[in-house]
Short mmCIF file of C-alpha atoms and ligand atoms in Angstrom, two decimals:
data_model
loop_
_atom_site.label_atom_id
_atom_site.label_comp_id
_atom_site.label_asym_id
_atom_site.label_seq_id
_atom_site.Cartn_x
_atom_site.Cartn_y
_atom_site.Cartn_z
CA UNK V 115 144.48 96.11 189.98
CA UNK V 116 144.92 92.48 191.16
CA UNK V 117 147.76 90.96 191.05
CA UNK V 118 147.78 87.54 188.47
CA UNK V 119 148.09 84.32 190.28
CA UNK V 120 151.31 82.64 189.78
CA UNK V 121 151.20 79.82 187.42
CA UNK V 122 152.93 76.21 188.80
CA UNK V 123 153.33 73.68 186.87
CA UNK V 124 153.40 70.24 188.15
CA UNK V 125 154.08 66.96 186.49
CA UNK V 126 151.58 64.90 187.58
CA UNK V 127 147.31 65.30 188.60
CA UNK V 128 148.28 64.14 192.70
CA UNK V 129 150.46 66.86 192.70
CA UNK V 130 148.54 69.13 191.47
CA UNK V 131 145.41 67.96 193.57
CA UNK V 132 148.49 68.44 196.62
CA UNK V 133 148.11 72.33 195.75
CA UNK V 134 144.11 72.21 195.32
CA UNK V 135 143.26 75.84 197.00
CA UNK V 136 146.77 77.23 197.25
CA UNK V 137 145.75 81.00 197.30
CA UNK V 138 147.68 83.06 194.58
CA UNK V 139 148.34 80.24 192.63
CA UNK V 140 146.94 78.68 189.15
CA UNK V 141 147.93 75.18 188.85
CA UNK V 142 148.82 73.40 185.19
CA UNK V 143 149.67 69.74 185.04
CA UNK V 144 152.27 69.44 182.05
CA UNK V 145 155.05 67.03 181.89
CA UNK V 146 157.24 68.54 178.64
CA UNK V 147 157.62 65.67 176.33
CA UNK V 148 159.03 67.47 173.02
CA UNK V 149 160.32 70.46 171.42
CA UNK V 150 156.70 71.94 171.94
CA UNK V 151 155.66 73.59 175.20
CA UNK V 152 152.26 75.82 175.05
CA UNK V 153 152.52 79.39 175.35
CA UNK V 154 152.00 79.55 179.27
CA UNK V 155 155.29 78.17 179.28
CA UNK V 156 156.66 82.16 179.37
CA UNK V 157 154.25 82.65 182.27
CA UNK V 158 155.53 79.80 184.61
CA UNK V 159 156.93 81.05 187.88
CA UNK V 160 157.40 77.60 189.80
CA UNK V 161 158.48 74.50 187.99
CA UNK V 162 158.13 71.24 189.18
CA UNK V 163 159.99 69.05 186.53
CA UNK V 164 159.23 65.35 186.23
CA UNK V 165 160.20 63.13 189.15
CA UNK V 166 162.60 61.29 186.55
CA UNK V 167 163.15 64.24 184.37
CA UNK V 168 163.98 63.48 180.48
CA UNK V 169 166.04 65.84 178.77
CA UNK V 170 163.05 67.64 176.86
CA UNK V 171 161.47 68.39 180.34
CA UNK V 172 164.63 70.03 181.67
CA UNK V 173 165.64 71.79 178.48
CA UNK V 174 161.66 73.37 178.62
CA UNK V 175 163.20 75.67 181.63
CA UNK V 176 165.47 77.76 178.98
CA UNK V 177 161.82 78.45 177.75
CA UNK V 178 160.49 80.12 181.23
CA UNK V 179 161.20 83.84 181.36
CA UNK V 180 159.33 84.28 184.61
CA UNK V 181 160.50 81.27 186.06
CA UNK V 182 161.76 82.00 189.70
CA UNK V 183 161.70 78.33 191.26
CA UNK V 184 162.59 75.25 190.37
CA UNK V 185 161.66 72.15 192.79
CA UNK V 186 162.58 68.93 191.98
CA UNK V 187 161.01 65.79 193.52
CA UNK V 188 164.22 64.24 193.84
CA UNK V 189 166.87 64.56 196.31
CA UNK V 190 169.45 64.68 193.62
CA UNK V 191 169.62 67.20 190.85
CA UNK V 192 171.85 66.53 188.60
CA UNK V 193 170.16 66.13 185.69
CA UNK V 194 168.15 69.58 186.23
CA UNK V 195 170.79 71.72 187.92
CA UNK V 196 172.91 72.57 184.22
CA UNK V 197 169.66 73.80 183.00
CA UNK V 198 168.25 76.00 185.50
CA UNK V 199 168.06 79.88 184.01
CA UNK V 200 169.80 82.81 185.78
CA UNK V 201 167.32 83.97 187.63
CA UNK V 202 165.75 80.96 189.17
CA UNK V 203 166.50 78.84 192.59
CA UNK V 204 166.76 75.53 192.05
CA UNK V 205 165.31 73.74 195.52
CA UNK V 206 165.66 69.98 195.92
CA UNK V 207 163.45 66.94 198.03
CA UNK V 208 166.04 66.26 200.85
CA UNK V 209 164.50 64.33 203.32
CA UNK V 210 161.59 63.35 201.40
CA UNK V 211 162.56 60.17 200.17
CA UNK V 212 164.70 59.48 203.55
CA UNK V 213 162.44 56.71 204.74
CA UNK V 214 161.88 54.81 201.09
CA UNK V 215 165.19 55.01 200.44
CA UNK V 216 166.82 54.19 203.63
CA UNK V 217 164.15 51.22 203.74
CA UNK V 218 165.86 49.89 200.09
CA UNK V 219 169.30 50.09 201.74
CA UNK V 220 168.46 47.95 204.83
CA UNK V 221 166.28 45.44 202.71
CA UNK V 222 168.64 44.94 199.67
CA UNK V 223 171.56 44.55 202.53
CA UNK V 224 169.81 41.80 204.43
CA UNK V 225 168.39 39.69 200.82
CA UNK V 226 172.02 40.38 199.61
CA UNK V 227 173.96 38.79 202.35
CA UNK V 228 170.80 36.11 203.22
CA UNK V 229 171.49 35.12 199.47
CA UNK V 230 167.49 35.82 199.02
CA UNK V 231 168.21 36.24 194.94
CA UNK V 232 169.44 32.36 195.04
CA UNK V 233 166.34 31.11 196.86
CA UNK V 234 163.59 33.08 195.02
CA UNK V 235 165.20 31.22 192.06
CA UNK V 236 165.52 27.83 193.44
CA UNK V 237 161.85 28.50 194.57
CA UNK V 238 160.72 29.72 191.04
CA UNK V 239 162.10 25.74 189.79
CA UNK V 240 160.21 24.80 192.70
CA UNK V 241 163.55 23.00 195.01
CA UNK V 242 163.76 22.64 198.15
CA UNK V 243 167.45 23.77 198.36
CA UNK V 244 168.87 24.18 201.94
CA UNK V 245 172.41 25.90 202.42
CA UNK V 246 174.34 27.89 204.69
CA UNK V 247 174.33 31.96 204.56
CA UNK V 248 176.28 34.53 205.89
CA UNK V 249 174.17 36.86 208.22
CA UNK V 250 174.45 40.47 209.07
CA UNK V 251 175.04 41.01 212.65
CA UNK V 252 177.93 41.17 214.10
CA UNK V 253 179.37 42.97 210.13
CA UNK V 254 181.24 46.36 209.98
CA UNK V 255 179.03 48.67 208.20
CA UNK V 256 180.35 51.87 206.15
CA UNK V 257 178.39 54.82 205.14
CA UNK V 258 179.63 57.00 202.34
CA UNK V 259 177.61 60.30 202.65
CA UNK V 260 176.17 60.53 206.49
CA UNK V 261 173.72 63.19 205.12
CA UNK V 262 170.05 62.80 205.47
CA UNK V 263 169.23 59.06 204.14
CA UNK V 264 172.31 57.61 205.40
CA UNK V 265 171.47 58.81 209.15
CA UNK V 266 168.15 57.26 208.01
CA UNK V 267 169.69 54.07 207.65
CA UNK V 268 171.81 54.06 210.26
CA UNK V 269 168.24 54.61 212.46
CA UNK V 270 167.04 51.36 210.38
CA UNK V 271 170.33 49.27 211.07
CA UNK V 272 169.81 50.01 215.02
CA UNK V 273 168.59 46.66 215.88
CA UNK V 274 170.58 44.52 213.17
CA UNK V 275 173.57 44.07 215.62
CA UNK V 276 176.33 45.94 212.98
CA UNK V 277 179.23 48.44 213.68
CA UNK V 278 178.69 51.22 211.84
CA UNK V 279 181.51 53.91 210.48
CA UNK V 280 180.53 56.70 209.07
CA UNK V 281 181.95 59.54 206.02
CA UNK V 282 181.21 62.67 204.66
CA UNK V 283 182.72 66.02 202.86
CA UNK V 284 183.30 67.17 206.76
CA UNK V 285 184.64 65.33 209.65
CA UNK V 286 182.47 65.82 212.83
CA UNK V 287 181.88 63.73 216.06
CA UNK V 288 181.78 59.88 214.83
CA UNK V 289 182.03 60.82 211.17
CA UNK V 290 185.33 60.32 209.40
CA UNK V 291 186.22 62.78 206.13
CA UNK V 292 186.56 61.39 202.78
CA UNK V 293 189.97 61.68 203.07
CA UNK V 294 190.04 58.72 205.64
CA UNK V 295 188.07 56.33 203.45
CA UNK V 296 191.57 54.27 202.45
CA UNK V 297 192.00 53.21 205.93
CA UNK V 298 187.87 52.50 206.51
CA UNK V 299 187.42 50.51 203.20
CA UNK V 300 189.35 47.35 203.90
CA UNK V 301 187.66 47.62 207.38
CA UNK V 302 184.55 47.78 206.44
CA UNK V 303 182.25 44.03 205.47
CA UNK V 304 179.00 46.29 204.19
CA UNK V 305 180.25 49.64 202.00
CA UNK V 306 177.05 51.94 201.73
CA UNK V 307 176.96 54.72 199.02
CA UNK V 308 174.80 57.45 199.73
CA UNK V 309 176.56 60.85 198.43
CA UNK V 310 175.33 63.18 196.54
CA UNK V 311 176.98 63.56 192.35
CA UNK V 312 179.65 66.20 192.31
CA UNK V 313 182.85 66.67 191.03
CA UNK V 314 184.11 64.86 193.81
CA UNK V 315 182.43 62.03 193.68
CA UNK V 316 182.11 61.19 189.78
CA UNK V 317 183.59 57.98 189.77
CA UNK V 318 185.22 57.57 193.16
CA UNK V 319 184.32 54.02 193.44
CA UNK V 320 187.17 53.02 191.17
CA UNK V 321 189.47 50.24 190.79
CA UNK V 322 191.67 51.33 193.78
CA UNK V 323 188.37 52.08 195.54
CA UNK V 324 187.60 48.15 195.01
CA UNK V 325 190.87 46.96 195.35
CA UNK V 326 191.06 48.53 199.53
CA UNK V 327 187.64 46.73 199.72
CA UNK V 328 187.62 43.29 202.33
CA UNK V 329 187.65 40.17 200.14
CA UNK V 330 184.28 38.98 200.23
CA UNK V 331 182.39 42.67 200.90
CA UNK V 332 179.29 43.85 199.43
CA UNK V 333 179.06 47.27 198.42
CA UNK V 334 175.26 48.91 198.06
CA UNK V 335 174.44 51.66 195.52
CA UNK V 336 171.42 53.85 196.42
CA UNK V 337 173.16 57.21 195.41
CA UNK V 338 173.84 57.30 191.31
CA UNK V 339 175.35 55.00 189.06
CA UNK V 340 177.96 57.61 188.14
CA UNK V 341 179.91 57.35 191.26
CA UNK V 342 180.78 54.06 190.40
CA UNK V 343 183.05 53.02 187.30
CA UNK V 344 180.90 50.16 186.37
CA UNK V 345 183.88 48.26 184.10
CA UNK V 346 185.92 48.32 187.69
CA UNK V 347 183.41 46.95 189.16
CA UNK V 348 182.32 44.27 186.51
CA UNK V 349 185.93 43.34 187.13
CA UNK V 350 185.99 42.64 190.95
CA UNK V 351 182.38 41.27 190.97
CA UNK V 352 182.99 38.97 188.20
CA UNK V 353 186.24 37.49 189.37
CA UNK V 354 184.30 36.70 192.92
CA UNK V 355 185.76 38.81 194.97
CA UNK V 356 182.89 41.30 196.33
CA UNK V 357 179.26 41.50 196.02
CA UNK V 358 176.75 44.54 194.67
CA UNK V 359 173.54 45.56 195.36
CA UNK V 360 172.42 48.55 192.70
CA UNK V 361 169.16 50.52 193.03
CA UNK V 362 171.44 52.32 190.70
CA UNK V 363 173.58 52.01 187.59
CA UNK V 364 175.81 53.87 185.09
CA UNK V 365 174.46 53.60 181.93
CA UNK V 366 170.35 53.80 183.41
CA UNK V 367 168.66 52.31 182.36
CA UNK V 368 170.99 49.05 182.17
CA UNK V 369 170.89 48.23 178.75
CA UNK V 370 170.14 44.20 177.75
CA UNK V 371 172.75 41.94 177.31
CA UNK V 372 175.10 44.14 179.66
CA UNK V 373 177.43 42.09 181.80
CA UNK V 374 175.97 43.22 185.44
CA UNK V 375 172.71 41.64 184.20
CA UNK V 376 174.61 37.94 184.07
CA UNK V 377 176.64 37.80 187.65
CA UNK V 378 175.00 35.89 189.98
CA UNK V 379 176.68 38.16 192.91
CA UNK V 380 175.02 41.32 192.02
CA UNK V 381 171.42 42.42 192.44
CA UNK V 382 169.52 45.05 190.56
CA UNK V 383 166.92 47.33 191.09
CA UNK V 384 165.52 49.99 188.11
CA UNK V 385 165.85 52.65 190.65
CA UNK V 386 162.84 52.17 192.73
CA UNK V 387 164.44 53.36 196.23
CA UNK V 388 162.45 56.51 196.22
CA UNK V 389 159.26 55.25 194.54
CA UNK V 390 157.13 53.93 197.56
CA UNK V 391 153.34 55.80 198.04
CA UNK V 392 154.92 57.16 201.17
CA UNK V 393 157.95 58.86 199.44
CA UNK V 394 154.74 59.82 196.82
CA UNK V 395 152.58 61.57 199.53
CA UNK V 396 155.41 63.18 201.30
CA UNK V 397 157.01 64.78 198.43
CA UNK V 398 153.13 66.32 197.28
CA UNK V 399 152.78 67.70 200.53
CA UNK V 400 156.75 69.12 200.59
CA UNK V 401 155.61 70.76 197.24
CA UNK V 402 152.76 72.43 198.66
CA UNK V 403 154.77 73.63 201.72
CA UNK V 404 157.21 75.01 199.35
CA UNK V 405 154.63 76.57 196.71
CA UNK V 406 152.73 78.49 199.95
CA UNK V 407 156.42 79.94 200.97
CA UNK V 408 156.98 81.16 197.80
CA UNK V 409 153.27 82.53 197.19
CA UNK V 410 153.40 84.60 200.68
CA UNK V 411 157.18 85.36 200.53
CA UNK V 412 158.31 83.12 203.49
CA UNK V 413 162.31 81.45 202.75
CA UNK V 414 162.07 78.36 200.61
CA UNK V 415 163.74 75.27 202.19
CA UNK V 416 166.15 73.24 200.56
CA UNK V 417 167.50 76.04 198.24
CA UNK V 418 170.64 74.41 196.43
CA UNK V 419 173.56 77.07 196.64
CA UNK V 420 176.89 75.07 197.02
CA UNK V 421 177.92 71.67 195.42
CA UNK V 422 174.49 70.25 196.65
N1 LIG T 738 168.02 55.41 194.90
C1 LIG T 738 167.14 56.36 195.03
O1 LIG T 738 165.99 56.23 194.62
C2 LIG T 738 167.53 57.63 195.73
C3 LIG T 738 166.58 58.32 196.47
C4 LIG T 738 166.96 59.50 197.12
C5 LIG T 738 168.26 59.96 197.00
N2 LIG T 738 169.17 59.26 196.27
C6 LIG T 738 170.56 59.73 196.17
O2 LIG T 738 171.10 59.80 197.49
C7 LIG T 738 171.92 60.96 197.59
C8 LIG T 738 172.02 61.37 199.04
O3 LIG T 738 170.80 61.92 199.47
P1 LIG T 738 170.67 62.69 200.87
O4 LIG T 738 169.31 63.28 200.89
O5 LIG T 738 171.09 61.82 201.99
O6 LIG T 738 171.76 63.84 200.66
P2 LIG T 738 172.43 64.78 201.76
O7 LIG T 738 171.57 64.87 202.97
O8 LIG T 738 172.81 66.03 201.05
O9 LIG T 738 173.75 63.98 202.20
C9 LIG T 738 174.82 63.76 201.35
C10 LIG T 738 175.99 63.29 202.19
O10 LIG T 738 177.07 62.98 201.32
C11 LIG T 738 178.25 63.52 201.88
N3 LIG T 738 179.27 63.75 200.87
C12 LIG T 738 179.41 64.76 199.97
N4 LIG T 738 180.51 64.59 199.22
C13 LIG T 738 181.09 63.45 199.65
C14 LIG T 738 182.26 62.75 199.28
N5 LIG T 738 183.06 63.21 198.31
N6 LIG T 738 182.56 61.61 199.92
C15 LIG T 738 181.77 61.14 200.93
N7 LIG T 738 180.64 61.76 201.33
C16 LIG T 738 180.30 62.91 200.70
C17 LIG T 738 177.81 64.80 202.55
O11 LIG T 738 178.80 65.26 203.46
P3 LIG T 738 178.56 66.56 204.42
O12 LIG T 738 177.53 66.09 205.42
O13 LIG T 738 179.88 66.78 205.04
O14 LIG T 738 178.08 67.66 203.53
C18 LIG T 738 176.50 64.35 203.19
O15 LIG T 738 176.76 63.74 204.43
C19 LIG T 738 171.23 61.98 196.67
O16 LIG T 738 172.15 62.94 196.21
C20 LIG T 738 170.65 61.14 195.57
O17 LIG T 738 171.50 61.11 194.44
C21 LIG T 738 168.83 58.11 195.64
#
């Protein structure tokens, strides 16, 4: 008897039309938006949940007896990891988004410190308003969380003239452990966060965090709004002394009227770092490559085992 193909189901029709003649496999495009998944749902071996995944869609996995992968289009997981069954590997998109993302940091660095938020507003009242900026080169540049988009960036920053610093879990050749950061942060003009959410780093950009931060530094979120206390950081950016640039914020999205929204130092993004038509293409093509390993029994890359 033949065996049954394996049934994958993706969120969206270009990643399913990524996996268009993937032998062994039956392909189902459903994003779970409810309480109510169709019956497949018990036959699903490979899930790939929504690229921002709402709890419905995560909480659908509990409902997957068969399920035996779980690939997110994201390179974090928090959101999906709590929900993934015994059972199941839970593989995430590291490296994917390393060029969309690493673009964000450079670009929201340079309109940051080139003040291009006050100008596209002076332009919108239609004023010719000349001043002054700071500029980049010649700034001390730290990245928190020298994994795969903050090498990325450091790639980007090559010509920009900046000295760059580097952290992460583990100290190695030119990157410092976390447990060096107090001495780096008042060093440091440009503080880049780029770690991953763990128990670790829930929060660590905290008041004291802030407080060993340069007068007058910007610090850049492209990781997750959790790892910074957003009231400590109200505090510092509102009294003047430090700027922000967020692709990401704690709550998300930022609800209206909150006080971020209204400081003329900080500049938001609704998380976009990632979404980019390259970052789109790339991760439909790492889905396929990861959907053919597990249909012919090759090792799946990216398999999540330790804190991330
Ligand atoms: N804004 C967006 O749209 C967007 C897009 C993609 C990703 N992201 C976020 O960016 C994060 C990083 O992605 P990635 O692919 O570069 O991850 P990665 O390759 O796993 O790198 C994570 C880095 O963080 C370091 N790290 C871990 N714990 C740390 C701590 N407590 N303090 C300082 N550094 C620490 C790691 O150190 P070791 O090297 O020693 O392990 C590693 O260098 C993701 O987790 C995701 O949340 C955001």
């Amino acid at each position: 008897m033949l065996s049954e193909a394996a049934l994958i189901w993706v969120p969206t029709e270009p990643v399913a039309q990524a996996l268009a003649g993937l032998a062994g496999a039956r392909v189902q495009v459903h994003a779970p938006d409810g309480p109510d998944l169709p019956p497949s749902a018990a036959d699903v071996e490979f899930y790939v949940p929504p690229f921002f995944p709402r709890p419905d869609a995560v909480a659908a996995m509990e409902r997957m007896p068969k399920l035996k992968v779980v690939q997110t289009l994201t390179a974090g997981f928090d959101k999906v990891r709590p929900h993934v069954p015994a059972g199941a590997v839970l593989c995430n998109a590291r490296g994917v988004h390393d060029a969309s993302t690493a673009e964000w940091v450079v670009g929201a660095t340079l309109a940051a410190i080139r003040q291009f938020r006050y100008f596209a507003a002076e332009q919108a009242a239609g004023r010719w308003s000349y001043r002054f900026t700071d500029c980049v080169a010649g700034k001390s540049v730290l990245i928190v969380g020298y994994g795969s988009i903050g090498q990325a960036v450091e790639r980007r920053l090559a010509g920009f003239e900046v000295h760059i610093r580097r952290v992460a879990r583990t100290a190695r050749a030119g990157v410092s452990p976390v447990s060096e950061l107090p001495d780096l942060l008042p060093e440091a003009d440009v503080v880049i966060l780029l770690a991953p959410v763990t128990t670790q780093t829930v929060g660590m950009v905290d008041a004291a965090f802030l407080a060993r931060m340069k007068d007058g530094a910007l610090l850049v979120n492209a990781a997750r709004g959790v790892l910074v206390k957003t009231d400590d950081l109200v505090a510092e950016v509102a009294a003047g002394r430090l700027s922000a640039v967020m692709d990401v914020t704690d709550p998300e999205p930022l609800p209206p009227g909150h006080p971020l929204w209204a400081l003329p130092n900080v500049l938001i993004t609704p998380h976009v770092g990632a979404s980019t038509p390259v970052s789109a293409r790339t991760a439909e093509q790492f889905v396929r490559d990861q959907a053919e390993r597990y249909l012919t029994g090759q090792p799946l890359l990216n398999v999540i085992t330790g804190d991330y």
